Each structure stands twice: as structure tokens, then as C-alpha cells.
Short mmCIF file of C-alpha atoms in Angstrom, two decimals:
data_model
loop_
_atom_site.label_atom_id
_atom_site.label_comp_id
_atom_site.label_asym_id
_atom_site.label_seq_id
_atom_site.Cartn_x
_atom_site.Cartn_y
_atom_site.Cartn_z
CA MET A 1 -74.08 -15.02 25.84
CA THR A 2 -72.89 -17.80 23.56
CA THR A 3 -75.38 -19.82 21.56
CA THR A 4 -74.46 -23.48 21.39
CA ARG A 5 -76.20 -26.68 20.34
CA ALA A 6 -74.19 -28.66 22.90
CA HIS A 7 -76.42 -27.55 25.75
CA ARG A 8 -79.75 -29.08 26.63
CA LEU A 9 -82.12 -27.87 29.32
CA VAL A 10 -84.31 -30.57 30.82
CA LEU A 11 -87.32 -29.36 32.82
CA TRP A 12 -88.93 -32.04 34.96
CA ASP A 13 -92.39 -32.23 36.45
CA ILE A 14 -92.56 -33.89 39.90
CA ASP A 15 -95.91 -35.49 40.75
CA HIS A 16 -96.65 -38.68 38.80
CA THR A 17 -93.52 -38.06 36.71
CA LEU A 18 -90.77 -38.58 39.28
CA VAL A 19 -92.76 -39.47 42.40
CA ASP A 20 -96.16 -40.84 43.36
CA LEU A 21 -97.52 -39.14 46.47
CA SER A 22 -101.18 -39.65 45.68
CA GLY A 23 -103.48 -38.21 48.32
CA VAL A 24 -100.82 -36.14 50.06
CA GLY A 25 -101.73 -32.88 48.32
CA LEU A 26 -105.39 -33.14 49.27
CA ARG A 27 -104.51 -33.92 52.88
CA TRP A 28 -102.12 -30.98 53.04
CA TYR A 29 -104.66 -28.61 51.54
CA THR A 30 -107.30 -29.80 54.01
CA GLU A 31 -105.01 -28.93 56.91
CA ALA A 32 -103.77 -25.69 55.38
CA LEU A 33 -107.22 -24.35 54.48
CA LEU A 34 -108.45 -24.92 58.03
CA ALA A 35 -105.36 -23.36 59.59
CA ALA A 36 -105.29 -20.37 57.24
CA THR A 37 -109.00 -19.54 57.05
CA GLY A 38 -110.84 -21.62 59.65
CA THR A 39 -112.78 -23.30 56.83
CA GLU A 40 -113.31 -27.05 56.50
CA LEU A 41 -112.46 -28.33 53.04
CA SER A 42 -115.62 -29.62 51.34
CA VAL A 43 -114.68 -29.58 47.65
CA HIS A 44 -111.47 -29.22 45.71
CA PRO A 45 -110.41 -28.36 42.16
CA ASP A 46 -108.52 -30.68 39.83
CA PHE A 47 -104.88 -30.84 40.92
CA GLY A 48 -103.49 -32.62 37.84
CA GLY A 49 -101.14 -30.42 35.83
CA ASN A 50 -102.30 -27.23 37.52
CA THR A 51 -100.09 -24.77 39.34
CA GLU A 52 -100.28 -24.01 43.04
CA ARG A 53 -101.49 -20.50 42.24
CA ALA A 54 -104.33 -21.85 40.10
CA ILE A 55 -105.26 -24.54 42.62
CA SER A 56 -105.18 -22.19 45.58
CA SER A 57 -107.26 -19.52 43.84
CA SER A 58 -109.86 -22.08 42.75
CA LEU A 59 -109.96 -23.73 46.17
CA LEU A 60 -110.59 -20.46 47.97
CA THR A 61 -113.24 -19.40 45.45
CA LEU A 62 -115.04 -22.76 45.78
CA HIS A 63 -115.29 -22.11 49.52
CA GLY A 64 -116.58 -18.56 49.12
CA ILE A 65 -113.29 -16.94 50.09
CA GLU A 66 -111.81 -14.09 48.07
CA PRO A 67 -108.50 -15.32 46.61
CA ASP A 68 -106.58 -12.13 47.31
CA GLU A 69 -102.80 -12.28 47.53
CA GLU A 70 -102.71 -12.00 51.32
CA THR A 71 -104.99 -15.01 51.75
CA ILE A 72 -103.11 -17.03 49.14
CA GLN A 73 -99.81 -16.32 50.87
CA ARG A 74 -101.31 -17.32 54.24
CA LEU A 75 -102.55 -20.58 52.69
CA TRP A 76 -99.14 -21.26 51.17
CA ALA A 77 -97.40 -20.64 54.49
CA GLU A 78 -99.59 -23.32 56.03
CA LEU A 79 -98.95 -25.71 53.12
CA ILE A 80 -95.22 -25.27 53.54
CA ALA A 81 -95.52 -25.75 57.29
CA VAL A 82 -97.36 -29.06 56.98
CA SER A 83 -94.91 -30.30 54.34
CA GLU A 84 -92.03 -29.43 56.65
CA ARG A 85 -93.66 -31.32 59.53
CA GLU A 86 -94.01 -34.41 57.37
CA SER A 87 -90.72 -34.15 55.47
CA ALA A 88 -88.88 -36.70 57.58
CA THR A 89 -91.58 -39.36 57.06
CA LEU A 90 -92.81 -38.34 53.61
CA HIS A 91 -91.15 -41.36 52.01
CA GLU A 92 -93.69 -43.53 53.84
CA SER A 93 -96.56 -41.86 51.94
CA GLY A 94 -95.43 -42.69 48.42
CA ARG A 95 -92.62 -43.84 46.19
CA ALA A 96 -90.17 -42.78 43.54
CA LEU A 97 -91.48 -43.89 40.16
CA ASP A 98 -89.73 -46.61 38.19
CA GLY A 99 -86.57 -45.35 36.54
CA ALA A 100 -86.76 -41.84 38.00
CA ALA A 101 -83.48 -41.92 39.92
CA ALA A 102 -81.61 -43.64 37.09
CA ALA A 103 -82.97 -41.22 34.48
CA LEU A 104 -81.89 -38.18 36.49
CA GLU A 105 -78.45 -39.67 37.03
CA ALA A 106 -78.11 -40.62 33.36
CA MET A 107 -78.98 -37.13 32.15
CA ALA A 108 -76.53 -35.64 34.64
CA GLY A 109 -73.82 -37.77 33.09
CA HIS A 110 -74.15 -36.05 29.71
CA GLY A 111 -71.99 -32.97 29.34
CA GLY A 112 -73.92 -29.81 28.70
CA VAL A 113 -77.22 -31.07 30.14
CA VAL A 114 -78.80 -28.83 32.78
CA GLN A 115 -81.66 -30.28 34.82
CA THR A 116 -84.23 -28.37 36.84
CA LEU A 117 -87.99 -28.24 37.34
CA VAL A 118 -91.13 -26.86 35.79
CA THR A 119 -93.68 -27.91 38.39
CA GLY A 120 -96.96 -26.76 39.80
CA ASN A 121 -95.53 -27.13 43.31
CA LEU A 122 -94.17 -24.38 45.52
CA PRO A 123 -90.34 -24.31 45.71
CA GLU A 124 -90.19 -25.48 49.33
CA ILE A 125 -92.64 -28.33 48.76
CA SER A 126 -90.78 -29.37 45.62
CA GLY A 127 -87.63 -29.78 47.66
CA HIS A 128 -89.37 -31.85 50.31
CA LYS A 129 -90.99 -34.18 47.80
CA LEU A 130 -87.75 -34.84 45.93
CA ALA A 131 -85.52 -35.13 48.99
CA ALA A 132 -87.86 -37.72 50.49
CA PHE A 133 -86.74 -40.12 47.77
CA GLY A 134 -83.21 -38.86 47.17
CA LEU A 135 -84.13 -37.34 43.82
CA ASP A 136 -82.79 -33.83 44.39
CA GLU A 137 -79.08 -34.51 43.82
CA HIS A 138 -79.00 -33.92 40.06
CA LEU A 139 -81.55 -31.11 39.86
CA ASP A 140 -80.71 -27.43 40.24
CA LEU A 141 -83.72 -26.32 42.25
CA ALA A 142 -82.57 -22.69 42.35
CA ILE A 143 -83.45 -22.12 38.68
CA GLY A 144 -86.79 -23.92 38.46
CA GLY A 145 -90.15 -22.65 37.28
CA TYR A 146 -92.58 -23.07 40.19
CA GLY A 147 -96.34 -22.94 40.65
CA SER A 148 -96.17 -19.79 42.74
CA LEU A 149 -95.30 -17.76 39.63
CA SER A 150 -98.48 -18.03 37.60
CA ALA A 151 -101.84 -19.75 37.31
CA HIS A 152 -100.83 -20.70 33.75
CA ARG A 153 -98.28 -23.49 33.48
CA PRO A 154 -96.74 -22.32 30.17
CA ASP A 155 -95.67 -19.12 31.96
CA LEU A 156 -93.31 -21.12 34.18
CA VAL A 157 -91.12 -22.24 31.29
CA PRO A 158 -89.58 -18.87 30.27
CA HIS A 159 -88.71 -18.22 33.91
CA ALA A 160 -86.74 -21.48 34.18
CA VAL A 161 -85.11 -20.99 30.78
CA SER A 162 -84.01 -17.44 31.62
CA ALA A 163 -82.68 -18.45 35.03
CA ALA A 164 -80.73 -21.38 33.58
CA ALA A 165 -79.36 -19.25 30.74
CA ALA A 166 -78.20 -16.57 33.14
CA LYS A 167 -76.53 -19.03 35.49
CA HIS A 168 -74.75 -21.00 32.77
CA ASP A 169 -74.05 -18.09 30.42
CA VAL A 170 -75.61 -19.84 27.45
CA THR A 171 -78.63 -19.25 25.24
CA PHE A 172 -80.96 -22.25 25.10
CA ALA A 173 -82.70 -22.46 21.74
CA PRO A 174 -86.35 -23.54 22.12
CA GLU A 175 -85.63 -26.92 20.53
CA ALA A 176 -82.88 -27.49 23.13
CA VAL A 177 -85.43 -27.25 25.95
CA VAL A 178 -87.10 -30.54 26.90
CA ILE A 179 -90.11 -30.71 29.22
CA ILE A 180 -90.93 -34.06 30.81
CA GLY A 181 -94.31 -34.53 32.47
CA ASP A 182 -97.37 -36.75 32.75
CA THR A 183 -100.29 -34.47 31.82
CA PRO A 184 -101.59 -32.62 28.76
CA GLU A 185 -100.79 -29.41 30.66
CA ASP A 186 -97.10 -30.37 30.69
CA VAL A 187 -97.30 -31.01 26.95
CA ARG A 188 -99.02 -27.67 26.36
CA ALA A 189 -96.37 -25.86 28.41
CA ALA A 190 -93.75 -27.30 26.07
CA LEU A 191 -95.59 -26.66 22.84
CA ASP A 192 -96.55 -23.10 23.76
CA ASN A 193 -92.85 -22.34 24.22
CA GLY A 194 -91.52 -24.21 21.19
CA ALA A 195 -89.90 -26.82 23.43
CA VAL A 196 -89.74 -30.59 23.09
CA ALA A 197 -92.59 -32.36 24.89
CA VAL A 198 -91.78 -35.75 26.42
CA ALA A 199 -94.75 -37.33 28.19
CA VAL A 200 -94.76 -40.29 30.55
CA ALA A 201 -97.94 -42.31 31.01
CA THR A 202 -97.36 -42.75 34.72
CA GLY A 203 -100.22 -40.57 35.90
CA ARG A 204 -103.91 -40.69 35.15
CA TYR A 205 -103.57 -39.92 31.43
CA ARG A 206 -103.21 -42.72 28.93
CA ALA A 207 -100.48 -42.72 26.30
CA GLU A 208 -103.06 -42.06 23.58
CA GLU A 209 -104.32 -38.96 25.38
CA LEU A 210 -100.79 -37.62 25.71
CA ARG A 211 -100.11 -38.22 22.03
CA ASP A 212 -103.35 -36.48 21.13
CA ALA A 213 -102.20 -33.52 23.24
CA GLY A 214 -99.21 -33.21 20.92
CA ALA A 215 -96.35 -34.86 22.83
CA HIS A 216 -93.34 -35.46 20.62
CA THR A 217 -92.54 -38.66 22.52
CA VAL A 218 -94.65 -40.73 24.91
CA LEU A 219 -92.98 -43.21 27.26
CA ALA A 220 -94.68 -45.82 29.39
CA ASP A 221 -92.38 -44.79 32.24
CA LEU A 222 -88.74 -43.82 32.79
CA SER A 223 -87.35 -47.32 33.24
CA ASP A 224 -86.00 -47.70 29.67
CA LEU A 225 -82.93 -45.47 29.81
CA ASP A 226 -82.20 -45.81 26.10
CA SER A 227 -85.67 -44.48 25.30
CA VAL A 228 -85.26 -41.64 27.79
CA ARG A 229 -81.90 -40.69 26.30
CA LYS A 230 -83.31 -40.75 22.77
CA ALA A 231 -86.32 -38.65 23.74
CA VAL A 232 -84.21 -36.05 25.55
CA LEU A 233 -81.01 -35.95 23.54
CA GLY A 234 -82.35 -36.88 20.11
#
């Protein structure tokens, strides 16, 4: 492989970074838990910044169900099924966040920039959420780091970096990897891997909290393209 400073790998979060689908995840889990286990959802773990594997394991445990792999996979199958049923109308349940489409397009216009995901979502659900708002065009979803891989978000980053490096035959230095998200967990995933942490205060965390978490740059949102370019490209 050839090491080059010309390449930049941009790893996007989805929820509250690119799209706002507040309430959808809880509704889907309510349906999926009942379908997979016959159990009515009565309590749920914190979704923010956590991976699907962490959320699913916690959810099952909170309901007295052993989070073995077979049960988790059954739960995920139901989650994917409900997201597929709603995919055609999902745009009615939320919105693309300000500047998201323009930011993705702008990054795609820079030679050497590769864009994919590091998200807590499952791969199939990631595709549905992005396609609902036409945000999948400039992202290579085949090389993303998804929430099915690990309960620990920082673990998703090396997977995406390795997949992107293999596909593009280039070594991405840690400082050439940029993670964009809205939670301290996104920031930690970047810092734990020596990557650049760009935080957007478009979720429930205030800019001050994201700075305190160690973000290299904090943006109010993605609408200022010059600020996005500076944060990502330096």
C-alpha cells in the first residue's frame, strides 16, 4: 500500500448528525422486542451514541432476557423488518439536518476524500435512514463501521479504516481520519483511535459538553460549508 497525505477518510455518524428521526428507534425496538421475544417494552437504555449491540444487550437484560447471540440476532431481524416496512414513508417521520446534504456533496467534490459511516446502527437500517432523505449518494456504505460489530463504539473505527484502506489501496494515517458526530461517544471513538474529532451540536449535547469531551472542532450544525471544510480538510 502507498502512504499519502492526499487522502482523507471521513466517517459520519447518522442520527442527530445527518438526520433527525427522534422517536423512531424506540418505536422500532418496541415492535421488534414484542415480535422477537413476546415481551412488551417497559424500559429502555440510553440510545445516544451507543451501538446496536450495546443497546440490544442492555434492552434484553433490562427485561430479564439473556442477551445471547441467537436472541440478539432474532431481535435484529425484527428491527430490520420494521425498518424495511417503513422505508418508503420514513421521510415523513423526520428530516435531514441543516447542511447535511450540502456537506456530503462538498466533501465528495474534494479529490482523495473517502466518505463512509461509523454509526451505532445496523447496516440495513443505516441505508434506510439515509436513503429516506437522499443522503446515501456520496457515502460508501460497503466499508462502514456498524453497530453490529461491537458494544464499544471505538472498536468500529479500525474496521472502517481497514475496509477503506483495502478498497482504495492506501494507508490512512490516524490524523487523516475524521469522525463527525453529535455525542461524546463519537468524540471518544475518534480520540481513542488518534483520529480527528469533529462534533456537531445538533443532538442533545451542548457545544460546551462536546468541547469538554475533547472534540478538536465543535460546529453548531453543518450549514456553514467553509467551517465544515476547515474542520475536515484542515
